[in-house]
N, CA, C and O of each residue as an XYZ file, in Angstrom:
804
protein
N       4.436    -11.180      6.907
C       3.262    -12.038      6.939
C       2.055    -11.194      7.290
O       2.069    -10.520      8.321
N       1.018    -11.203      6.482
C      -0.169    -10.410      6.719
C      -1.242    -11.289      7.350
O      -1.549    -12.367      6.842
N      -1.811    -10.823      8.461
C      -2.781    -11.635      9.194
C      -4.176    -11.236      8.739
O      -4.959    -10.686      9.512
N      -4.476    -11.518      7.477
C      -5.737    -11.082      6.898
C      -6.918    -11.835      7.491
O      -7.984    -11.251      7.689
N      -6.748    -13.116      7.776
C      -7.887    -13.943      8.197
C      -8.566    -13.400      9.433
O      -9.790    -13.482      9.539
N      -7.806    -12.842     10.385
C      -8.400    -12.352     11.615
C      -9.255    -11.118     11.362
O     -10.274    -10.926     12.026
N      -8.855    -10.281     10.413
C      -9.647     -9.106     10.091
C     -10.917     -9.508      9.358
O     -11.998     -9.000      9.656
N     -10.787    -10.417      8.405
C     -11.961    -10.867      7.660
C     -12.993    -11.459      8.594
O     -14.192    -11.243      8.414
N     -12.541    -12.206      9.596
C     -13.469    -12.838     10.526
C     -14.222    -11.822     11.370
O     -15.280    -12.136     11.915
N     -13.690    -10.607     11.486
C     -14.307     -9.600     12.336
C     -15.498     -8.921     11.684
O     -16.320     -8.323     12.378
N     -15.610     -9.000     10.360
C     -16.662     -8.301      9.642
C     -17.390     -9.246      8.697
O     -16.846    -10.273      8.291
N     -18.585     -8.902      8.363
C     -19.295     -9.604      7.309
C     -18.935     -8.924      6.002
O     -19.111     -7.713      5.864
N     -18.439     -9.675      5.056
C     -18.004     -9.073      3.792
C     -19.177     -8.403      3.112
O     -20.298     -8.912      3.126
N     -18.904     -7.250      2.512
C     -19.956     -6.466      1.880
C     -20.107     -6.740      0.411
O     -20.640     -5.890     -0.302
N     -19.660     -7.897     -0.094
C     -19.786     -8.196     -1.501
C     -18.441     -8.050     -2.192
O     -17.453     -7.668     -1.564
N     -18.402     -8.351     -3.475
C     -17.141     -8.271     -4.210
C     -16.664     -6.847     -4.341
O     -17.461     -5.908     -4.360
N     -15.355     -6.691     -4.433
C     -14.783     -5.358     -4.560
C     -15.202     -4.737     -5.877
O     -15.269     -5.406     -6.908
N     -15.483     -3.445     -5.823
C     -15.837     -2.731     -7.036
C     -14.626     -2.674     -7.951
O     -13.481     -2.616     -7.501
N     -14.907     -2.691     -9.243
C     -13.814     -2.605    -10.213
C     -13.301     -1.172    -10.221
O     -13.964     -0.267    -10.728
N     -12.144     -0.977     -9.668
C     -11.579      0.356     -9.538
C     -10.144      0.348    -10.030
O      -9.472     -0.684    -10.029
N      -9.694      1.509    -10.446
C      -8.316      1.649    -10.924
C      -7.403      1.949     -9.749
O      -6.907      3.067     -9.614
N      -7.182      0.967     -8.910
C      -6.287      1.145     -7.773
C      -4.875      1.397     -8.280
O      -4.440      0.805     -9.268
N      -4.166      2.283     -7.591
C      -2.816      2.636     -8.025
C      -1.900      2.787     -6.823
O      -2.340      3.110     -5.719
N      -0.627      2.548     -7.058
C       0.349      2.659     -5.978
C       0.748      4.113     -5.776
O       1.050      4.833     -6.727
N       0.742      4.521     -4.526
C       1.233      5.851     -4.157
C       2.549      5.648     -3.412
O       2.615      4.883     -2.450
N       3.590      6.336     -3.862
C       4.908      6.210     -3.250
C       5.311      7.533     -2.634
O       5.196      8.585     -3.261
N       5.788      7.471     -1.389
C       6.247      8.672     -0.691
C       7.685      8.453     -0.233
O       7.915      7.892      0.838
N       8.656      8.892     -1.037
C      10.058      8.677     -0.664
C      10.452      9.393      0.627
O      11.280      8.881      1.380
N       9.878     10.559      0.898
C      10.254     11.326      2.091
C       9.928     10.562      3.364
O      10.685     10.624      4.333
N       8.812      9.842      3.376
C       8.393      9.086      4.550
C       8.562      7.580      4.356
O       8.114      6.791      5.187
N       9.205      7.185      3.265
C       9.629      5.796      3.046
C       8.477      4.796      3.110
O       8.573      3.789      3.811
N       7.385      5.065      2.383
C       6.317      4.081      2.312
C       5.647      4.111      0.947
O       5.702      5.105      0.223
N       5.019      2.997      0.620
C       4.101      2.925     -0.512
C       2.802      2.308     -0.016
O       2.790      1.547      0.951
N       1.715      2.646     -0.687
C       0.402      2.108     -0.364
C      -0.452      2.247     -1.614
O      -0.182      3.114     -2.445
N      -1.467      1.424     -1.765
C      -2.334      1.565     -2.931
C      -3.614      2.293     -2.534
O      -4.212      2.007     -1.497
N      -4.021      3.234     -3.375
C      -5.263      3.982     -3.205
C      -6.170      3.713     -4.403
O      -5.690      3.358     -5.479
N      -7.484      3.883     -4.218
C      -8.396      3.737     -5.358
C      -8.388      4.946     -6.291
O      -8.998      4.904     -7.360
N      -7.702      6.024     -5.897
C      -7.575      7.234     -6.715
C      -6.399      8.022     -6.159
O      -5.846      7.664     -5.120
N      -6.014      9.090     -6.843
C      -4.921      9.912     -6.335
C      -5.333     10.553     -5.008
O      -6.410     11.145     -4.923
N      -4.500     10.447     -3.978
C      -4.895     10.969     -2.668
C      -4.779     12.486     -2.570
O      -3.936     13.109     -3.216
N      -5.649     13.059     -1.747
C      -5.483     14.444     -1.329
C      -4.446     14.473     -0.216
O      -4.377     13.551      0.597
N      -3.643     15.527     -0.179
C      -2.590     15.657      0.824
C      -2.885     16.879      1.682
O      -3.098     17.979      1.171
N      -2.894     16.666      2.989
C      -3.202     17.743      3.933
C      -2.100     17.835      4.978
O      -1.680     16.823      5.540
N      -1.634     19.049      5.234
C      -0.711     19.304      6.328
C      -1.529     19.709      7.543
O      -2.334     20.637      7.470
N      -1.328     19.021      8.657
C      -2.169     19.246      9.827
C      -1.338     18.998     11.086
O      -0.109     19.041     11.037
N      -1.996     18.744     12.195
C      -1.315     18.372     13.434
C      -1.974     17.122     13.997
O      -3.106     16.779     13.654
N      -1.231     16.451     14.873
C      -1.731     15.250     15.543
C      -1.506     15.434     17.033
O      -0.416     15.809     17.466
N      -2.549     15.165     17.817
C      -2.445     15.356     19.260
C      -1.954     14.086     19.939
O      -2.499     13.001     19.736
N      -0.913     14.245     20.748
C      -0.318     13.128     21.469
C      -1.029     12.886     22.794
O      -1.899     13.657     23.199
N      -0.647     11.805     23.460
C      -1.302     11.430     24.718
C      -1.138     12.492     25.792
O      -2.011     12.654     26.645
N      -0.024     13.220     25.757
C       0.212     14.227     26.792
C      -0.362     15.597     26.426
O      -0.099     16.583     27.114
N      -1.133     15.659     25.358
C      -1.797     16.906     24.966
C      -1.028     17.751     23.973
O      -1.580     18.693     23.405
N       0.239     17.428     23.753
C       1.011     18.172     22.767
C       0.523     17.860     21.357
O       0.021     16.769     21.090
N       0.677     18.831     20.461
C       0.373     18.625     19.049
C       1.663     18.627     18.254
O       2.553     19.441     18.500
N       1.762     17.718     17.304
C       2.953     17.612     16.471
C       2.548     17.726     15.007
O       1.400     17.443     14.665
N       3.470     18.135     14.138
C       3.149     18.217     12.706
C       2.785     16.844     12.146
O       3.325     15.820     12.565
N       1.866     16.848     11.202
C       1.429     15.600     10.579
C       0.993     15.860      9.147
O       0.623     16.976      8.782
N       1.044     14.805      8.348
C       0.522     14.844      6.989
C      -0.507     13.727      6.842
O      -0.320     12.620      7.348
N      -1.594     14.037      6.142
C      -2.649     13.062      5.906
C      -2.828     12.906      4.399
O      -2.960     13.885      3.664
N      -2.829     11.652      3.962
C      -3.020     11.310      2.551
C      -4.317     10.510      2.489
O      -4.411      9.448      3.105
N      -5.324     11.000      1.754
C      -6.636     10.361      1.856
C      -7.417     10.392      0.548
O      -7.247     11.276     -0.292
N      -8.282      9.387      0.414
C      -9.237      9.287     -0.683
C     -10.570      8.867     -0.085
O     -10.630      7.954      0.739
N     -11.632      9.531     -0.501
C     -12.986      9.073     -0.142
C     -13.683      8.663     -1.427
O     -13.790      9.456     -2.363
N     -14.155      7.427     -1.472
C     -14.764      6.895     -2.687
C     -15.726      5.775     -2.317
O     -15.420      4.937     -1.468
N     -16.884      5.765     -2.956
C     -17.892      4.719     -2.742
C     -18.193      4.518     -1.257
O     -18.282      3.389     -0.777
N     -18.350      5.639     -0.535
C     -18.618      5.593      0.913
C     -17.551      4.819      1.671
O     -17.827      4.161      2.674
N     -16.333      4.915      1.169
C     -15.186      4.384      1.878
C     -14.162      5.488      2.045
O     -14.037      6.361      1.187
N     -13.424      5.453      3.154
C     -12.369      6.424      3.412
C     -11.060      5.657      3.563
O     -10.963      4.728      4.365
N     -10.063      6.052      2.788
C      -8.763      5.383      2.761
C      -7.721      6.431      3.133
O      -7.522      7.399      2.400
N      -7.061      6.240      4.264
C      -6.267      7.337      4.816
C      -4.972      6.838      5.441
O      -4.949      5.833      6.151
N      -3.891      7.568      5.156
C      -2.602      7.369      5.823
C      -2.261      8.666      6.543
O      -2.254      9.737      5.936
N      -1.980      8.567      7.831
C      -1.534      9.714      8.617
C      -0.116      9.452      9.078
O       0.182      8.387      9.617
N       0.766     10.430      8.864
C       2.150     10.336      9.324
C       2.401     11.523     10.246
O       2.363     12.674      9.811
N       2.658     11.241     11.517
C       2.872     12.292     12.518
C       4.308     12.241     13.015
O       4.867     11.162     13.213
N       4.897     13.402     13.213
C       6.289     13.498     13.639
C       6.401     13.288     15.155
O       5.759     13.985     15.940
N       7.225     12.320     15.545
C       7.411     12.006     16.961
C       8.797     12.354     17.481
O       9.034     12.306     18.688
N       9.706     12.701     16.595
C      11.086     12.959     17.010
C      11.133     14.047     18.073
O      10.528     15.108     17.923
N      11.859     13.767     19.145
C      12.012     14.741     20.216
C      10.893     14.759     21.234
O      10.951     15.534     22.189
N       9.874     13.929     21.061
C       8.765     13.935     22.019
C       9.088     13.137     23.275
O       8.495     13.374     24.328
N      10.023     12.192     23.177
C      10.407     11.398     24.338
C       9.380     10.372     24.763
O       9.475      9.834     25.867
N       8.400     10.084     23.922
C       7.337      9.147     24.286
C       7.736      7.716     23.953
O       8.347      7.450     22.918
N       7.380      6.800     24.851
C       7.608      5.381     24.611
C       6.650      4.873     23.527
O       5.538      5.379     23.377
N       7.102      3.871     22.783
C       6.268      3.316     21.724
C       4.916      2.838     22.244
O       3.887      3.057     21.605
N       4.920      2.184     23.405
C       3.657      1.662     23.938
C       2.655      2.779     24.198
O       1.462      2.612     23.946
N       3.131      3.921     24.702
C       2.242      5.049     24.969
C       1.695      5.623     23.667
O       0.523      5.991     23.590
N       2.536      5.699     22.652
C       2.123      6.228     21.350
C       1.057      5.330     20.726
O       0.025      5.810     20.258
N       1.317      4.021     20.723
C       0.392      3.072     20.104
C      -0.922      3.011     20.879
O      -1.996      3.031     20.279
N      -0.843      2.938     22.210
C      -2.059      2.845     23.026
C      -2.947      4.073     22.829
O      -4.168      3.955     22.735
N      -2.328      5.248     22.765
C      -3.111      6.471     22.561
C      -3.750      6.482     21.175
O      -4.895      6.905     21.017
N      -3.007      6.018     20.176
C      -3.566      5.967     18.825
C      -4.775      5.039     18.770
O      -5.783      5.369     18.144
N      -4.681      3.887     19.417
C      -5.804      2.950     19.440
C      -6.998      3.554     20.159
O      -8.132      3.434     19.695
N      -6.751      4.203     21.290
C      -7.838      4.838     22.041
C      -8.520      5.910     21.213
O      -9.747      6.014     21.217
N      -7.733      6.711     20.502
C      -8.295      7.781     19.679
C      -9.098      7.223     18.522
O     -10.207      7.686     18.252
N      -8.549      6.231     17.834
C      -9.220      5.656     16.677
C     -10.527      4.956     17.039
O     -11.475      4.955     16.253
N     -10.574      4.365     18.222
C     -11.744      3.566     18.609
C     -12.737      4.330     19.474
O     -13.705      3.744     19.959
N     -12.520      5.606     19.673
C     -13.407      6.386     20.541
C     -14.848      6.312     20.048
O     -15.132      6.624     18.891
N     -15.747      5.902     20.921
C     -17.150      5.775     20.570
C     -17.492      4.499     19.831
O     -18.658      4.255     19.521
N     -16.485      3.676     19.544
C     -16.725      2.431     18.834
C     -16.262      1.237     19.653
O     -16.038      1.344     20.859
N     -16.122      0.113     18.991
C     -15.727     -1.130     19.666
C     -14.593     -1.793     18.897
O     -14.707     -2.049     17.699
N     -13.506     -2.066     19.594
C     -12.386     -2.775     18.978
C     -12.734     -4.258     18.914
O     -12.927     -4.905     19.943
N     -12.814     -4.787     17.701
C     -13.149     -6.188     17.517
C     -11.906     -7.072     17.488
O     -11.939     -8.212     17.952
N     -10.824     -6.554     16.949
C      -9.563     -7.285     16.865
C      -8.437     -6.316     17.184
O      -8.423     -5.190     16.686
N      -7.490     -6.748     18.012
C      -6.290     -5.975     18.325
C      -5.156     -6.983     18.468
O      -5.008     -7.630     19.504
N      -4.368     -7.103     17.421
C      -3.313     -8.111     17.381
C      -2.017     -7.477     16.882
O      -2.051     -6.417     16.256
N      -0.871     -8.114     17.153
C       0.378     -7.576     16.622
C       0.413     -7.671     15.106
O      -0.219     -8.537     14.502
N       1.161     -6.768     14.517
C       1.253     -6.703     13.060
C       2.708     -6.467     12.693
O       3.461     -5.862     13.457
N       3.098     -6.943     11.526
C       4.477     -6.793     11.102
C       4.537     -6.617      9.606
O       3.872     -7.339      8.863
N       5.333     -5.656      9.157
C       5.665     -5.508      7.744
C       7.175     -5.662      7.650
O       7.925     -4.754      8.008
N       7.607     -6.804      7.173
C       9.016     -7.164      7.184
C       9.546     -7.076      8.626
O       9.120     -7.859      9.474
N      10.461     -6.147      8.922
C      11.039     -6.071     10.266
C      10.527     -4.855     11.043
O      11.177     -4.388     11.978
N       9.379     -4.359     10.656
C       8.766     -3.229     11.349
C       7.499     -3.735     12.032
O       6.610     -4.290     11.387
N       7.430     -3.534     13.348
C       6.389     -4.142     14.175
C       5.422     -3.083     14.691
O       5.827     -1.976     15.048
N       4.139     -3.437     14.723
C       3.117     -2.527     15.225
C       1.882     -3.302     15.636
O       1.979     -4.438     16.102
N       0.713     -2.686     15.465
C      -0.561     -3.310     15.830
C      -1.508     -3.248     14.639
O      -1.416     -2.358     13.793
N      -2.415     -4.212     14.595
C      -3.470     -4.273     13.590
C      -4.816     -4.367     14.299
O      -4.981     -5.143     15.240
N      -5.764     -3.577     13.843
C      -7.053     -3.470     14.519
C      -8.205     -3.625     13.543
O      -8.068     -3.346     12.351
N      -9.322     -4.065     14.051
C     -10.599     -3.880     13.371
C     -11.534     -3.205     14.371
O     -11.609     -3.594     15.537
N     -12.242     -2.190     13.891
C     -13.069     -1.358     14.768
C     -14.458     -1.232     14.170
O     -14.615     -0.918     12.990
N     -15.460     -1.481     14.996
C     -16.847     -1.252     14.612
C     -17.281      0.068     15.213
O     -17.334      0.207     16.435
N     -17.595      1.045     14.362
C     -17.977      2.366     14.833
C     -19.413      2.414     15.323
O     -20.245      1.605     14.914
N     -19.697      3.357     16.192
C     -21.063      3.526     16.696
C     -22.016      3.893     15.566
O     -23.219      3.653     15.671
N     -21.494      4.474     14.484
C     -22.317      4.862     13.341
C     -22.491      3.738     12.332
O     -23.072      3.948     11.268
N     -21.991      2.543     12.654
C     -22.099      1.409     11.743
C     -20.932      1.276     10.790
O     -20.906      0.354      9.975
N     -19.965      2.176     10.870
C     -18.785      2.068     10.013
C     -17.910      0.904     10.472
O     -17.990      0.471     11.621
N     -17.077      0.406      9.566
C     -16.162     -0.694      9.863
C     -14.778     -0.283      9.384
O     -14.604      0.100      8.227
N     -13.799     -0.362     10.268
C     -12.438      0.071      9.929
C     -11.442     -1.051     10.129
O     -11.563     -1.854     11.055
N     -10.458     -1.096      9.249
C      -9.273     -1.908      9.478
C      -8.093     -0.946      9.526
O      -7.968     -0.059      8.682
N      -7.231     -1.129     10.519
C      -6.207     -0.140     10.835
C      -4.879     -0.832     11.115
O      -4.846     -1.919     11.693
N      -3.791     -0.198     10.704
C      -2.456     -0.601     11.123
C      -1.773      0.616     11.737
O      -1.882      1.726     11.217
N      -1.064      0.399     12.851
C      -0.418      1.480     13.586
C       1.042      1.099     13.833
O       1.341      0.011     14.325
N       1.943      2.020     13.481
C       3.372      1.767     13.663
C       4.058      3.003     14.233
O       3.748      4.127     13.839
N       4.979      2.795     15.150
C       5.899      3.826     15.626
C       7.247      3.454     15.031
O       7.888      2.497     15.466
N       7.674      4.224     14.026
C       8.875      3.837     13.285
C       9.676      5.059     12.851
O       9.132      6.005     12.281
N      10.952      5.024     13.124
C      11.890      6.026     12.627
C      11.473      7.455     13.005
O      11.576      8.382     12.202
N      10.997      7.603     14.252
C      10.629      8.921     14.735
C       9.305      9.436     14.225
O       9.037     10.637     14.265
N       8.465      8.513     13.739
C       7.160      8.920     13.215
C       6.093      7.890     13.605
O       6.381      6.712     13.812
N       4.861      8.377     13.696
C       3.701      7.508     13.863
C       3.042      7.361     12.500
O       2.747      8.349     11.827
N       2.815      6.116     12.105
C       2.112      5.814     10.852
C       0.769      5.179     11.201
O       0.721      4.147     11.871
N      -0.315      5.795     10.747
C      -1.665      5.259     10.916
C      -2.237      4.991      9.529
O      -2.350      5.910      8.719
N      -2.590      3.769      9.255
C      -3.159      3.398      7.967
C      -4.559      2.866      8.236
O      -4.724      1.830      8.881
N      -5.566      3.575      7.739
C      -6.949      3.225      8.073
C      -7.807      3.144      6.821
O      -7.898      4.098      6.048
N      -8.436      1.985      6.635
C      -9.475      1.829      5.631
C     -10.806      1.740      6.352
O     -11.007      0.861      7.190
N     -11.717      2.650      6.027
C     -13.010      2.684      6.719
C     -14.144      2.561      5.712
O     -14.222      3.327      4.752
N     -15.023      1.588      5.941
C     -16.247      1.444      5.162
C     -17.370      2.088      5.950
O     -17.732      1.605      7.023
N     -17.928      3.178      5.430
C     -19.047      3.810      6.090
C     -20.257      2.890      6.020
O     -20.301      1.980      5.193
N     -21.234      3.122      6.882
C     -22.393      2.234      6.963
C     -23.023      2.061      5.587
O     -23.420      3.037      4.951
N     -23.112      0.822      5.134
C     -23.717      0.535      3.843
C     -22.854      0.919      2.661
O     -23.329      0.927      1.525
N     -21.575      1.243      2.912
C     -20.718      1.750      1.849
C     -19.749      0.729      1.296
O     -20.143     -0.379      0.931
N     -18.476      1.102      1.234
C     -17.444      0.315      0.570
C     -17.388     -1.113      1.110
O     -17.674     -1.365      2.281
N     -17.014     -2.038      0.229
C     -16.901     -3.435      0.626
C     -15.754     -3.624      1.602
O     -14.727     -2.952      1.506
N     -15.935     -4.549      2.547
C     -14.897     -4.827      3.536
C     -13.597     -5.232      2.870
O     -12.517     -4.915      3.370
N     -13.688     -5.933      1.739
C     -12.478     -6.382      1.060
C     -11.649     -5.199      0.579
O     -10.423     -5.295      0.519
N     -12.296     -4.074      0.231
C     -11.556     -2.900     -0.223
C     -10.768     -2.254      0.907
O      -9.614     -1.868      0.718
N     -11.380     -2.133      2.077
C     -10.660     -1.503      3.181
C      -9.540     -2.406      3.684
O      -8.494     -1.919      4.113
N      -9.752     -3.706      3.633
C      -8.684     -4.640      4.000
C      -7.547     -4.555      2.995
O      -6.373     -4.510      3.365
N      -7.910     -4.535      1.727
C      -6.906     -4.432      0.672
C      -6.038     -3.200      0.864
O      -4.817     -3.266      0.724
N      -6.662     -2.090      1.182
C      -5.916     -0.849      1.386
C      -4.983     -0.966      2.581
O      -3.788     -0.693      2.466
N      -5.514     -1.365      3.715
C      -4.698     -1.419      4.932
C      -3.533     -2.398      4.786
O      -2.440     -2.152      5.295
N      -3.772     -3.496      4.096
C      -2.738     -4.517      3.947
C      -1.700     -4.157      2.891
O      -0.694     -4.855      2.761
N      -1.920     -3.082      2.131
C      -1.007     -2.756      1.032
C       0.195     -1.932      1.469
O       1.118     -1.739      0.678
N       0.213     -1.444      2.698
C       1.318     -0.607      3.151
C       2.637     -1.371      3.113
O       2.717     -2.515      3.560
N       3.670     -0.724      2.573
C       5.023     -1.273      2.576
C       5.983     -0.151      2.945
O       5.893      0.952      2.406
N       6.897     -0.430      3.859
C       7.974      0.512      4.148
C       9.127      0.216      3.193
O       9.461     -0.943      2.946
N       9.729      1.275      2.661
C      10.655      1.096      1.544
C      12.128      1.311      1.886
O      12.975      1.218      0.998
N      12.454      1.593      3.137
C      13.838      1.922      3.458
C      14.623      0.758      4.061
O      15.792      0.917      4.412
N      13.994     -0.407      4.184
C      14.698     -1.597      4.658
C      15.070     -1.581      6.130
O      15.907     -2.371      6.565
N      14.451     -0.678      6.913
C      14.809     -0.558      8.320
C      13.995     -1.458      9.225
O      13.258     -2.332      8.768
N      14.145     -1.225     10.530
C      13.420     -1.999     11.534
C      13.229     -1.144     12.775
O      14.026     -0.248     13.053
N      12.175     -1.426     13.513
C      11.991     -0.768     14.813
C      12.186     -1.753     15.969
O      11.723     -1.518     17.085
N      12.879     -2.857     15.683
C      13.258     -3.819     16.705
C      14.721     -4.195     16.510
O      15.214     -4.242     15.383
N      15.402     -4.459     17.602
C      16.777     -4.933     17.514
C      16.777     -6.391     17.069
O      15.760     -7.081     17.137
N      17.938     -6.837     16.614
C      18.063     -8.245     16.228
C      17.764     -9.162     17.411
O      17.183    -10.232     17.230
N      18.156     -8.752     18.624
C      17.882     -9.564     19.814
C      16.387     -9.634     20.102
O      15.875    -10.684     20.491
N      15.684     -8.514     19.911
C      14.235     -8.494     20.163
C      13.511     -9.385     19.169
O      12.592    -10.114     19.544
N      13.913     -9.335     17.913
C      13.288    -10.188     16.898
C      13.553    -11.660     17.206
O      12.665    -12.501     17.068
N      14.772    -11.963     17.621
C      15.116    -13.341     17.974
C      14.279    -13.820     19.161
O      13.836    -14.968     19.184
N      14.060    -12.948     20.143
C      13.270    -13.325     21.321
C      11.820    -13.625     20.945
O      11.208    -14.541     21.493
N      11.278    -12.853     20.013
C       9.906    -13.113     19.562
C       9.825    -14.476     18.881
O       8.906    -15.254     19.138
N      10.782    -14.755     18.020
C      10.771    -16.035     17.308
C      10.959    -17.211     18.254
O      10.308    -18.245     18.107
N      11.858    -17.046     19.231
C      12.096    -18.131     20.181
C      10.908    -18.324     21.122
O      10.629    -19.440     21.561
N      10.210    -17.227     21.426
C       9.038    -17.320     22.293
C       7.822    -17.886     21.599
O       6.834    -18.233     22.246
N       7.891    -17.979     20.296
C       6.765    -18.490     19.500
C       7.237    -19.591     18.573
O       6.919    -19.584     17.383
N       7.987    -20.527     19.103
C       8.512    -21.611     18.271
C       7.379    -22.353     17.567
O       6.353    -22.675     18.166
N       7.595    -22.611     16.296
C       6.591    -23.313     15.507
C       5.586    -22.392     14.851
O       4.706    -22.852     14.124
N       5.705    -21.075     15.101
C       4.733    -20.126     14.547
C       5.263    -19.406     13.314
O       4.656    -18.437     12.861
N       6.381    -19.862     12.767
C       6.935    -19.200     11.594
C       7.686    -17.948     12.009
O       8.645    -18.015     12.778
N       7.253    -16.816     11.502
C       7.878    -15.527     11.803
C       6.806    -14.596     12.352
O       6.288    -13.755     11.617
N       6.463    -14.731     13.636
C       5.306    -14.025     14.189
C       5.539    -12.527     14.334
O       6.673    -12.053     14.255
N       4.456    -11.792     14.545
C       4.514    -10.336     14.686
C       4.696     -9.900     16.128
O       4.899     -8.713     16.385
N       4.630    -10.819     17.068
C       4.800    -10.488     18.475
C       4.454    -11.684     19.328
O       3.902    -12.672     18.844
N       4.786    -11.588     20.620
C       4.529    -12.716     21.516
C       3.040    -12.973     21.714
O       2.650    -14.079     22.088
N       2.193    -11.952     21.465
C       0.747    -12.161     21.580
C       0.102    -12.421     20.225
O      -1.115    -12.309     20.080
N       0.910    -12.766     19.244
C       0.382    -13.146     17.934
C      -0.467    -14.406     18.095
O      -0.003    -15.368     18.708
N      -1.689    -14.436     17.570
C      -2.519    -15.648     17.695
C      -1.846    -16.910     17.167
O      -2.165    -18.013     17.613
N      -0.926    -16.763     16.229
C      -0.212    -17.934     15.707
C       0.663    -18.573     16.783
O       0.924    -19.776     16.749
N       1.122    -17.742     17.753
C       1.922    -18.302     18.838
C       1.084    -19.232     19.695
O       1.529    -20.314     20.079
N      -0.132    -18.801     19.989
C      -1.023    -19.645     20.803
C      -1.377    -20.920     20.071
O      -1.462    -21.992     20.670
N      -1.586    -20.795     18.754
C      -1.929    -21.985     17.976
C      -0.761    -22.966     17.949
O      -0.956    -24.179     18.026
N       0.470    -22.425     17.836
C       1.636    -23.305     17.764
C       1.903    -23.998     19.097
O       2.495    -25.077     19.132
N       1.467    -23.378     20.189
C       1.720    -23.942     21.515
C       0.766    -25.073     21.860
O       1.006    -25.805     22.821
N      -0.300    -25.231     21.107
C      -1.280    -26.272     21.431
C      -0.766    -27.673     21.092
O      -1.472    -28.659     21.305
């Protein structure tokens, strides 16, 4: 279930999406697909963790129409970091100098993470999804630079991520607890999912 409405409410739409030849990018090694407005550039780099360590990472990105569409995959295996520490640090890094407008749980099938909207100090607007899954950190960010890409394009990009290996980063008991804690909310992304509060009213 994609919680698009909360992201849309965080920004003023910048007009209709430009007619672009969006295409699916598939990465079997990291088990994901996502749509880009053009073929992405691939960069091998590092990602700095909360404890100051750097780990190998790959960045897949396109810059077009003053929009930046980027997937970062960082290796976490062997770091010993808890998911909460990984996610919290990623949010802090992404929002540095800006303002988090929305921070809610997010889910793609049985993989759970966070979804954000961030207003940058430079006037940029970002929609982001963050996941700690299968020993890796996945950061999916669509950013509209000031006066640039339409908000609908960055939302479209961020919401297009799909994991392709059929796995989960929650146990069956954890998923059951979320559903039982949010009765009437369908299949929520977490106990702090806004749908849980709505169902409780």
